[in-house]
Amino acid sequence: MIGYAEKIFHLSTRVIDRVTDHRSLPRISTSLIVKAVLTVYWSRLGSLNSLGMTRSAKFWKSWLDGSLCSADSVGRIVASVDAAPLRQGIHHLYNRLKRNKALPDLHGLAVAVLDGHETSASYRRCCAGCLQRTTGSGAIQFYHRNVTLMLLCASPSDRPAVRLLLDLEPLQPGEAELAPALRLLERVLAAYPRAFDVVLADAYYAVEPFINFLLSHGKQALVVLKDERRNTYQDAAGLWAQQPPQQGSYDSRSCHWWDVPDLLSWPEVQGAIRVVRSEESWTVKPQLTKELTPQTTSWVWLTTLSVAQARTEQIVRLGHLRWDIENHGFNELVNGWHADHLYRHQPGAIECFLLLAFLAYNVFHAFFALNLKPEVRRGRTMEFWVRLIAAVIHAIPRFSLTGAPP
Ligand SMILES: [Zn+2]
């Protein structure tokens, strides 16, 4: 994987060696720290103490220009790393993949998904960047939260899709999620002006500042619409009652779709609004009863995409992709990559550890989807490759045989 990343991305020279920090007289190179942390994620070690236990691994000799430092030094130095070069490193990966045509559009559109994510919660420890809330029992809980943007791409028939974690923005104390989301989009749109046409988001983002921000930057929004009190919702609902639905399907579900374009009932939004509703039904056979049981679900989305830009079916497919950031992003980062672990409780360190996790994630998934041949990938789960990588970091030259067992 590292060989692939060096060949395709020039990972060491174009990404790792460009990371800087604000120590005045560093004894340990920043590159060494970045390499060590990427390895923590790739081999899913889960803590800096576990990293310390791998010091004698053969792997380090070929990957580092020196010996591995202590867990404490790794945490301390990451806290002084500059976030900007890490973001530029992620951008460099994107550029190379885009140039190699590895990031195809989804249903004719370039799509990104945005969502908030909480990374850590504690009753005992807090830092200057901690958010806080009072729980039902009256206790104060400290936590960190960020808004993350992920680029979604299509998967050709012979390989999985590549999804790239592009950037994140932490919530500052006292701040709601909208302001950091707009800061994040402002920065990402400056760096990636043509990476996506439409942003998917949950119902929290069905608000005019978010939609107008995207429209004013030439981008479109597709958000879940839940607020039944909203005029737009009521307007659309009035039309559903009169219109016969379109028949359609999503996955193995049969659907009834209503598509109401050109709604003018939200004058604060600087563009035409369209509401799409999907009533979906399917059957499941639970293990316990083995009886076919009908299931239904209902979705309503609000979008600025016109009928010419995306047909009803595309809106429904894109709407469901909003879950990709949960299923393939946050869930995998938390459960697979231990990315919500507090490697060092300090605001700068938390941001940089997460950006390093994004970098590691993007390299791993590019390697998995684009470099492994289909016949090598076939019959082997992603977990297999994760374990294979972990095995490399745990392989030490030879266990000491001194002191024979009794
Ligand atoms: Zn904190």
CSV table of C-alpha atoms and ligand atoms in Angstrom, one decimal:
chain,number,residue,atom,x,y,z
A,1,MET,CA,0.0,0.0,0.0
A,2,ILE,CA,2.8,2.4,0.8
A,3,GLY,CA,4.5,1.5,-2.4
A,4,TYR,CA,1.3,2.3,-4.3
A,5,ALA,CA,0.9,5.6,-2.4
A,6,GLU,CA,4.5,6.6,-3.2
A,7,LYS,CA,4.1,5.7,-6.9
A,8,ILE,CA,0.7,7.4,-7.4
A,9,PHE,CA,0.8,10.2,-4.9
A,10,HIS,CA,4.5,10.6,-4.1
A,11,LEU,CA,3.3,10.3,-0.6
A,12,SER,CA,6.6,11.0,1.2
A,13,THR,CA,7.8,14.0,-0.8
A,14,ARG,CA,4.5,15.6,-1.8
A,15,VAL,CA,2.5,15.0,1.3
A,16,ILE,CA,4.4,13.8,4.4
A,17,ASP,CA,7.6,15.9,4.1
A,18,ARG,CA,5.5,19.1,3.5
A,19,VAL,CA,3.8,18.9,6.9
A,20,THR,CA,5.2,21.6,9.3
A,21,ASP,CA,4.8,22.3,13.0
A,22,HIS,CA,5.6,25.2,15.3
A,23,ARG,CA,8.3,23.8,17.4
A,24,SER,CA,11.4,26.0,17.5
A,25,LEU,CA,14.2,23.5,17.8
A,26,PRO,CA,12.8,20.1,16.8
A,27,ARG,CA,14.9,17.0,17.6
A,28,ILE,CA,12.4,14.7,16.0
A,29,SER,CA,11.4,15.3,12.4
A,30,THR,CA,7.7,16.1,11.7
A,31,SER,CA,7.8,13.6,8.8
A,32,LEU,CA,8.6,10.8,11.3
A,33,ILE,CA,5.6,11.8,13.4
A,34,VAL,CA,3.3,11.9,10.5
A,35,LYS,CA,4.5,8.5,9.3
A,36,ALA,CA,4.0,7.0,12.8
A,37,VAL,CA,0.5,8.4,13.1
A,38,LEU,CA,-0.5,7.2,9.6
A,39,THR,CA,0.7,3.8,10.7
A,40,VAL,CA,-1.4,3.9,13.9
A,41,TYR,CA,-4.4,4.3,11.7
A,42,TRP,CA,-3.5,1.9,8.9
A,43,SER,CA,-2.7,-0.9,11.4
A,44,ARG,CA,-5.7,0.2,13.5
A,45,LEU,CA,-3.6,0.2,16.7
A,46,GLY,CA,-6.1,2.4,18.6
A,47,SER,CA,-3.7,4.1,20.9
A,48,LEU,CA,-0.2,5.6,21.1
A,49,ASN,CA,0.7,3.2,23.8
A,50,SER,CA,0.1,0.3,21.4
A,51,LEU,CA,2.3,2.1,19.0
A,52,GLY,CA,5.1,2.1,21.6
A,53,MET,CA,4.8,-1.7,21.8
A,54,THR,CA,5.7,-2.1,18.1
A,55,ARG,CA,9.0,-0.2,18.4
A,56,SER,CA,11.1,-3.3,17.5
A,57,ALA,CA,9.0,-4.1,14.4
A,58,LYS,CA,11.1,-4.6,11.3
A,59,PHE,CA,8.7,-2.4,9.4
A,60,TRP,CA,9.9,0.8,11.1
A,61,LYS,CA,13.5,0.5,9.7
A,62,SER,CA,12.2,0.7,6.1
A,63,TRP,CA,9.6,3.4,6.7
A,64,LEU,CA,11.2,5.8,9.2
A,65,ASP,CA,14.5,7.7,8.9
A,66,GLY,CA,15.2,7.1,12.6
A,67,SER,CA,13.9,5.2,15.5
A,68,LEU,CA,10.3,5.6,16.7
A,69,CYS,CA,9.9,8.1,19.6
A,70,SER,CA,7.8,7.7,22.7
A,71,ALA,CA,4.0,7.8,22.7
A,72,ASP,CA,4.1,11.0,24.7
A,73,SER,CA,6.4,12.7,22.1
A,74,VAL,CA,4.1,11.7,19.2
A,75,GLY,CA,1.0,13.2,21.0
A,76,ARG,CA,2.9,16.4,22.0
A,77,ILE,CA,4.3,16.9,18.5
A,78,VAL,CA,1.0,16.3,16.7
A,79,ALA,CA,-0.5,19.0,19.0
A,80,SER,CA,2.0,21.5,17.4
A,81,VAL,CA,1.4,20.4,13.8
A,82,ASP,CA,-0.1,22.9,11.3
A,83,ALA,CA,-3.4,21.8,9.9
A,84,ALA,CA,-3.1,23.6,6.6
A,85,PRO,CA,-0.4,21.3,5.0
A,86,LEU,CA,-2.4,18.2,6.1
A,87,ARG,CA,-5.4,19.7,4.2
A,88,GLN,CA,-3.1,20.4,1.2
A,89,GLY,CA,-2.0,16.7,1.4
A,90,ILE,CA,-5.6,15.5,1.2
A,91,HIS,CA,-6.1,17.9,-1.7
A,92,HIS,CA,-3.0,16.5,-3.5
A,93,LEU,CA,-4.5,13.0,-3.2
A,94,TYR,CA,-7.7,14.3,-4.7
A,95,ASN,CA,-5.9,15.9,-7.6
A,96,ARG,CA,-4.0,12.8,-8.5
A,97,LEU,CA,-7.0,10.6,-8.4
A,98,LYS,CA,-9.1,13.1,-10.4
A,99,ARG,CA,-6.3,13.3,-13.0
A,100,ASN,CA,-6.3,9.5,-13.1
A,101,LYS,CA,-10.1,9.5,-13.7
A,102,ALA,CA,-10.6,7.5,-10.6
A,103,LEU,CA,-13.4,9.7,-9.2
A,104,PRO,CA,-16.3,9.3,-11.7
A,105,ASP,CA,-19.6,11.2,-11.2
A,106,LEU,CA,-22.6,9.7,-9.6
A,107,HIS,CA,-25.8,9.6,-11.7
A,108,GLY,CA,-24.3,12.4,-13.9
A,109,LEU,CA,-23.5,14.7,-11.0
A,110,ALA,CA,-20.4,15.3,-8.8
A,111,VAL,CA,-21.7,14.8,-5.2
A,112,ALA,CA,-20.4,15.6,-1.7
A,113,VAL,CA,-22.1,14.9,1.6
A,114,LEU,CA,-21.8,17.0,4.7
A,115,ASP,CA,-22.7,16.1,8.3
A,116,GLY,CA,-21.8,16.8,11.9
A,117,HIS,CA,-20.0,14.2,14.1
A,118,GLU,CA,-19.2,14.0,17.7
A,119,THR,CA,-15.7,12.6,18.4
A,120,SER,CA,-15.3,12.3,22.2
A,121,ALA,CA,-17.3,12.8,25.4
A,122,SER,CA,-16.0,12.9,28.9
A,123,TYR,CA,-17.3,14.0,32.3
A,124,ARG,CA,-13.8,14.5,33.8
A,125,ARG,CA,-11.5,16.1,31.4
A,126,CYS,CA,-11.9,19.3,29.3
A,127,CYS,CA,-9.8,21.6,27.2
A,128,ALA,CA,-10.1,25.1,25.7
A,129,GLY,CA,-11.9,23.6,22.7
A,130,CYS,CA,-14.4,21.5,24.6
A,131,LEU,CA,-18.1,22.0,24.0
A,132,GLN,CA,-20.3,21.2,27.1
A,133,ARG,CA,-23.8,20.2,27.8
A,134,THR,CA,-25.8,19.3,31.0
A,135,THR,CA,-27.2,15.8,31.0
A,136,GLY,CA,-30.5,14.7,32.4
A,137,SER,CA,-28.9,14.0,35.8
A,138,GLY,CA,-27.5,17.5,36.0
A,139,ALA,CA,-23.9,16.5,35.3
A,140,ILE,CA,-21.7,18.5,32.9
A,141,GLN,CA,-20.4,16.6,29.9
A,142,PHE,CA,-17.5,17.8,27.8
A,143,TYR,CA,-17.3,16.8,24.1
A,144,HIS,CA,-15.9,17.7,20.7
A,145,ARG,CA,-17.8,17.9,17.5
A,146,ASN,CA,-16.9,18.7,13.9
A,147,VAL,CA,-18.6,19.1,10.5
A,148,THR,CA,-17.1,16.8,7.9
A,149,LEU,CA,-17.4,16.8,4.1
A,150,MET,CA,-17.0,13.6,2.1
A,151,LEU,CA,-16.8,13.3,-1.7
A,152,LEU,CA,-18.9,10.4,-3.1
A,153,CYS,CA,-18.1,8.8,-6.4
A,154,ALA,CA,-19.6,6.1,-8.6
A,155,SER,CA,-18.3,2.5,-8.6
A,156,PRO,CA,-17.6,1.0,-12.0
A,157,SER,CA,-18.7,-2.7,-12.3
A,158,ASP,CA,-15.2,-4.1,-11.5
A,159,ARG,CA,-14.3,-2.2,-8.4
A,160,PRO,CA,-15.7,-0.6,-5.2
A,161,ALA,CA,-16.4,3.2,-5.1
A,162,VAL,CA,-13.7,5.5,-3.8
A,163,ARG,CA,-15.0,7.9,-1.2
A,164,LEU,CA,-12.7,10.7,-0.1
A,165,LEU,CA,-12.9,12.5,3.3
A,166,LEU,CA,-12.0,16.0,2.1
A,167,ASP,CA,-12.0,18.2,5.2
A,168,LEU,CA,-13.5,19.0,8.6
A,169,GLU,CA,-14.2,22.0,10.7
A,170,PRO,CA,-14.5,21.9,14.5
A,171,LEU,CA,-17.4,23.5,16.3
A,172,GLN,CA,-16.2,26.3,18.7
A,173,PRO,CA,-17.6,26.5,22.2
A,174,GLY,CA,-21.1,28.0,22.2
A,175,GLU,CA,-21.5,27.5,18.4
A,176,ALA,CA,-24.3,25.7,16.5
A,177,GLU,CA,-23.4,23.5,13.6
A,178,LEU,CA,-24.4,25.8,10.8
A,179,ALA,CA,-21.6,28.4,11.2
A,180,PRO,CA,-18.8,25.8,11.1
A,181,ALA,CA,-20.5,24.1,8.2
A,182,LEU,CA,-20.4,27.3,6.2
A,183,ARG,CA,-16.8,27.9,7.2
A,184,LEU,CA,-15.9,24.4,6.0
A,185,LEU,CA,-17.7,24.9,2.7
A,186,GLU,CA,-16.1,28.3,2.2
A,187,ARG,CA,-12.6,26.8,2.6
A,188,VAL,CA,-13.4,23.6,0.6
A,189,LEU,CA,-15.0,25.6,-2.3
A,190,ALA,CA,-11.9,27.8,-2.6
A,191,ALA,CA,-9.6,24.7,-2.7
A,192,TYR,CA,-11.9,22.4,-4.7
A,193,PRO,CA,-14.0,24.7,-6.9
A,194,ARG,CA,-15.1,22.0,-9.4
A,195,ALA,CA,-15.0,18.9,-7.2
A,196,PHE,CA,-18.8,18.7,-6.7
A,197,ASP,CA,-22.0,20.1,-8.0
A,198,VAL,CA,-24.4,19.2,-5.2
A,199,VAL,CA,-24.2,18.9,-1.5
A,200,LEU,CA,-26.3,16.3,0.4
A,201,ALA,CA,-27.2,16.9,4.0
A,202,ASP,CA,-29.7,16.0,6.7
A,203,ALA,CA,-32.8,17.9,7.8
A,204,TYR,CA,-30.8,20.3,10.0
A,205,TYR,CA,-29.5,21.9,6.9
A,206,ALA,CA,-33.0,22.6,5.4
A,207,VAL,CA,-32.5,26.3,6.2
A,208,GLU,CA,-32.1,29.3,3.9
A,209,PRO,CA,-28.6,30.4,5.0
A,210,PHE,CA,-27.2,26.9,3.9
A,211,ILE,CA,-29.2,26.7,0.7
A,212,ASN,CA,-28.5,30.3,-0.3
A,213,PHE,CA,-24.8,29.9,0.5
A,214,LEU,CA,-24.6,27.0,-2.0
A,215,LEU,CA,-26.7,28.7,-4.7
A,216,SER,CA,-24.5,31.8,-4.4
A,217,HIS,CA,-21.4,29.6,-5.0
A,218,GLY,CA,-23.0,28.0,-8.1
A,219,LYS,CA,-23.7,24.7,-6.2
A,220,GLN,CA,-27.0,22.8,-5.5
A,221,ALA,CA,-28.4,21.5,-2.3
A,222,LEU,CA,-30.3,18.2,-1.6
A,223,VAL,CA,-31.5,18.0,2.0
A,224,VAL,CA,-34.0,15.9,4.0
A,225,LEU,CA,-37.2,17.9,4.6
A,226,LYS,CA,-38.8,16.9,7.9
A,227,ASP,CA,-40.5,20.1,9.2
A,228,GLU,CA,-44.1,19.5,8.4
A,229,ARG,CA,-45.0,23.0,9.7
A,230,ARG,CA,-42.9,24.6,6.9
A,231,ASN,CA,-45.0,26.3,4.2
A,232,THR,CA,-43.0,24.5,1.5
A,233,TYR,CA,-43.8,21.1,3.1
A,234,GLN,CA,-47.5,22.0,3.3
A,235,ASP,CA,-47.6,23.3,-0.2
A,236,ALA,CA,-46.0,20.1,-1.5
A,237,ALA,CA,-48.3,17.9,0.6
A,238,GLY,CA,-51.3,19.7,-0.8
A,239,LEU,CA,-50.1,18.7,-4.3
A,240,TRP,CA,-49.3,15.1,-3.4
A,241,ALA,CA,-53.0,14.7,-2.4
A,242,GLN,CA,-54.0,15.7,-5.9
A,243,GLN,CA,-51.3,14.0,-8.0
A,244,PRO,CA,-51.1,10.4,-8.9
A,245,PRO,CA,-47.6,9.1,-7.9
A,246,GLN,CA,-44.9,7.8,-10.4
A,247,GLN,CA,-44.1,4.1,-10.0
A,248,GLY,CA,-40.4,3.4,-9.4
A,249,SER,CA,-37.9,1.3,-7.6
A,250,TYR,CA,-34.9,1.8,-5.3
A,251,ASP,CA,-32.7,-1.3,-4.5
A,252,SER,CA,-35.3,-4.0,-4.1
A,253,ARG,CA,-38.0,-1.6,-2.9
A,254,SER,CA,-41.0,-0.7,-4.9
A,255,CYS,CA,-41.7,3.0,-4.7
A,256,HIS,CA,-44.3,5.7,-5.2
A,257,TRP,CA,-42.8,9.0,-6.1
A,258,TRP,CA,-44.2,12.5,-6.1
A,259,ASP,CA,-42.0,15.3,-7.6
A,260,VAL,CA,-43.1,18.9,-7.1
A,261,PRO,CA,-40.8,21.4,-8.9
A,262,ASP,CA,-40.8,25.2,-8.9
A,263,LEU,CA,-42.3,25.8,-5.5
A,264,LEU,CA,-42.4,29.5,-4.6
A,265,SER,CA,-43.5,29.2,-1.0
A,266,TRP,CA,-40.0,29.9,0.5
A,267,PRO,CA,-39.3,33.4,-0.7
A,268,GLU,CA,-36.1,33.7,1.4
A,269,VAL,CA,-34.5,31.0,-0.7
A,270,GLN,CA,-32.9,32.7,-3.8
A,271,GLY,CA,-33.9,30.0,-6.3
A,272,ALA,CA,-36.6,27.5,-7.2
A,273,ILE,CA,-37.3,24.8,-4.7
A,274,ARG,CA,-38.3,21.3,-5.6
A,275,VAL,CA,-39.7,18.7,-3.2
A,276,VAL,CA,-39.5,14.9,-3.9
A,277,ARG,CA,-41.3,12.3,-1.8
A,278,SER,CA,-40.7,8.6,-1.9
A,279,GLU,CA,-42.9,6.0,-0.3
A,280,GLU,CA,-41.0,2.8,-0.3
A,281,SER,CA,-42.2,-0.7,0.5
A,282,TRP,CA,-40.4,-4.1,0.6
A,283,THR,CA,-40.6,-7.3,2.6
A,284,VAL,CA,-38.2,-9.0,5.0
A,285,LYS,CA,-38.1,-12.5,6.4
A,286,PRO,CA,-37.0,-12.4,10.0
A,287,GLN,CA,-34.8,-15.4,11.2
A,288,LEU,CA,-37.2,-16.0,14.1
A,289,THR,CA,-40.6,-16.2,12.4
A,290,LYS,CA,-39.4,-16.9,8.8
A,291,GLU,CA,-42.6,-15.1,7.7
A,292,LEU,CA,-42.5,-12.5,5.0
A,293,THR,CA,-43.2,-9.2,6.8
A,294,PRO,CA,-44.0,-6.0,4.9
A,295,GLN,CA,-41.9,-2.9,5.7
A,296,THR,CA,-42.5,0.7,4.5
A,297,THR,CA,-40.6,4.0,4.8
A,298,SER,CA,-41.2,7.5,3.6
A,299,TRP,CA,-38.7,10.1,2.6
A,300,VAL,CA,-39.1,13.8,1.7
A,301,TRP,CA,-36.3,15.7,0.2
A,302,LEU,CA,-35.9,19.3,-0.7
A,303,THR,CA,-33.6,20.3,-3.5
A,304,THR,CA,-32.5,23.2,-5.8
A,305,LEU,CA,-31.7,20.7,-8.6
A,306,SER,CA,-34.0,21.2,-11.5
A,307,VAL,CA,-35.8,18.5,-13.4
A,308,ALA,CA,-33.4,19.0,-16.3
A,309,GLN,CA,-30.4,18.4,-13.9
A,310,ALA,CA,-31.8,15.3,-12.2
A,311,ARG,CA,-34.8,13.2,-12.8
A,312,THR,CA,-37.0,12.0,-9.9
A,313,GLU,CA,-35.2,8.7,-9.8
A,314,GLN,CA,-31.8,10.4,-9.5
A,315,ILE,CA,-33.0,12.6,-6.7
A,316,VAL,CA,-34.2,9.5,-4.8
A,317,ARG,CA,-30.9,7.7,-5.3
A,318,LEU,CA,-28.9,10.7,-4.3
A,319,GLY,CA,-31.1,11.3,-1.3
A,320,HIS,CA,-30.3,7.8,0.0
A,321,LEU,CA,-26.6,8.4,-0.5
A,322,ARG,CA,-26.8,10.9,2.4
A,323,TRP,CA,-26.2,7.9,4.6
A,324,ASP,CA,-22.9,7.1,3.0
A,325,ILE,CA,-21.1,9.5,5.3
A,326,GLU,CA,-22.5,7.7,8.3
A,327,ASN,CA,-22.0,4.1,7.0
A,328,HIS,CA,-18.7,4.5,5.1
A,329,GLY,CA,-17.4,7.6,6.9
A,330,PHE,CA,-18.1,8.0,10.6
A,331,ASN,CA,-19.0,4.4,11.5
A,332,GLU,CA,-15.9,3.0,9.8
A,333,LEU,CA,-13.7,5.8,11.2
A,334,VAL,CA,-15.0,5.1,14.8
A,335,ASN,CA,-15.3,1.3,14.8
A,336,GLY,CA,-12.5,0.4,12.3
A,337,TRP,CA,-10.0,3.2,12.6
A,338,HIS,CA,-10.4,4.3,16.3
A,339,ALA,CA,-10.5,7.8,15.0
A,340,ASP,CA,-12.6,9.2,17.8
A,341,HIS,CA,-10.1,8.1,20.4
A,342,LEU,CA,-8.5,11.1,22.2
A,343,TYR,CA,-4.9,10.5,21.3
A,344,ARG,CA,-4.1,13.9,22.9
A,345,HIS,CA,-6.8,16.1,24.5
A,346,GLN,CA,-6.0,19.5,23.1
A,347,PRO,CA,-8.0,21.2,20.3
A,348,GLY,CA,-5.2,21.4,17.7
A,349,ALA,CA,-4.2,17.8,18.3
A,350,ILE,CA,-7.7,16.6,17.9
A,351,GLU,CA,-8.1,18.4,14.6
A,352,CYS,CA,-4.7,17.2,13.3
A,353,PHE,CA,-5.2,13.6,14.4
A,354,LEU,CA,-8.5,13.6,12.5
A,355,LEU,CA,-7.0,15.1,9.4
A,356,LEU,CA,-4.3,12.4,9.6
A,357,ALA,CA,-7.1,9.8,9.9
A,358,PHE,CA,-8.7,11.2,6.8
A,359,LEU,CA,-5.4,11.0,5.0
A,360,ALA,CA,-4.8,7.4,6.1
A,361,TYR,CA,-8.4,6.5,5.1
A,362,ASN,CA,-8.2,8.1,1.7
A,363,VAL,CA,-4.9,6.3,0.9
A,364,PHE,CA,-6.2,2.9,2.1
A,365,HIS,CA,-9.4,3.2,0.1
A,366,ALA,CA,-7.7,4.3,-3.0
A,367,PHE,CA,-5.3,1.4,-2.7
A,368,PHE,CA,-8.2,-1.1,-1.9
A,369,ALA,CA,-10.4,0.1,-4.8
A,370,LEU,CA,-7.9,1.1,-7.5
A,371,ASN,CA,-4.7,-1.0,-7.0
A,372,LEU,CA,-5.9,-4.4,-5.8
A,373,LYS,CA,-6.7,-6.5,-8.8
A,374,PRO,CA,-10.3,-7.8,-8.8
A,375,GLU,CA,-9.1,-11.4,-8.7
A,376,VAL,CA,-7.0,-10.6,-5.6
A,377,ARG,CA,-9.8,-8.8,-3.9
A,378,ARG,CA,-12.4,-11.5,-4.7
A,379,GLY,CA,-13.3,-13.7,-1.8
A,380,ARG,CA,-11.3,-11.5,0.7
A,381,THR,CA,-13.1,-8.9,2.8
A,382,MET,CA,-11.7,-5.5,3.6
A,383,GLU,CA,-11.1,-6.9,7.1
A,384,PHE,CA,-8.7,-9.4,5.6
A,385,TRP,CA,-6.5,-6.5,4.3
A,386,VAL,CA,-6.8,-4.6,7.6
A,387,ARG,CA,-5.4,-7.7,9.4
A,388,LEU,CA,-2.7,-8.2,6.9
A,389,ILE,CA,-1.5,-4.6,7.4
A,390,ALA,CA,-1.7,-5.0,11.2
A,391,ALA,CA,0.4,-8.2,11.0
A,392,VAL,CA,3.2,-6.3,9.3
A,393,ILE,CA,3.5,-3.8,12.2
A,394,HIS,CA,3.4,-6.7,14.8
A,395,ALA,CA,6.1,-8.7,13.1
A,396,ILE,CA,9.2,-8.2,15.2
A,397,PRO,CA,12.6,-9.6,14.1
A,398,ARG,CA,12.6,-12.5,16.6
A,399,PHE,CA,11.2,-13.0,20.0
A,400,SER,CA,13.8,-13.2,22.7
A,401,LEU,CA,14.5,-16.8,23.6
A,402,THR,CA,16.6,-16.1,26.6
A,403,GLY,CA,15.3,-17.7,29.7
A,404,ALA,CA,13.8,-21.0,28.8
A,405,PRO,CA,10.3,-21.7,30.0
A,406,PRO,CA,10.2,-23.8,33.2
B,1,ZN,ZN,-11.6,19.1,24.9
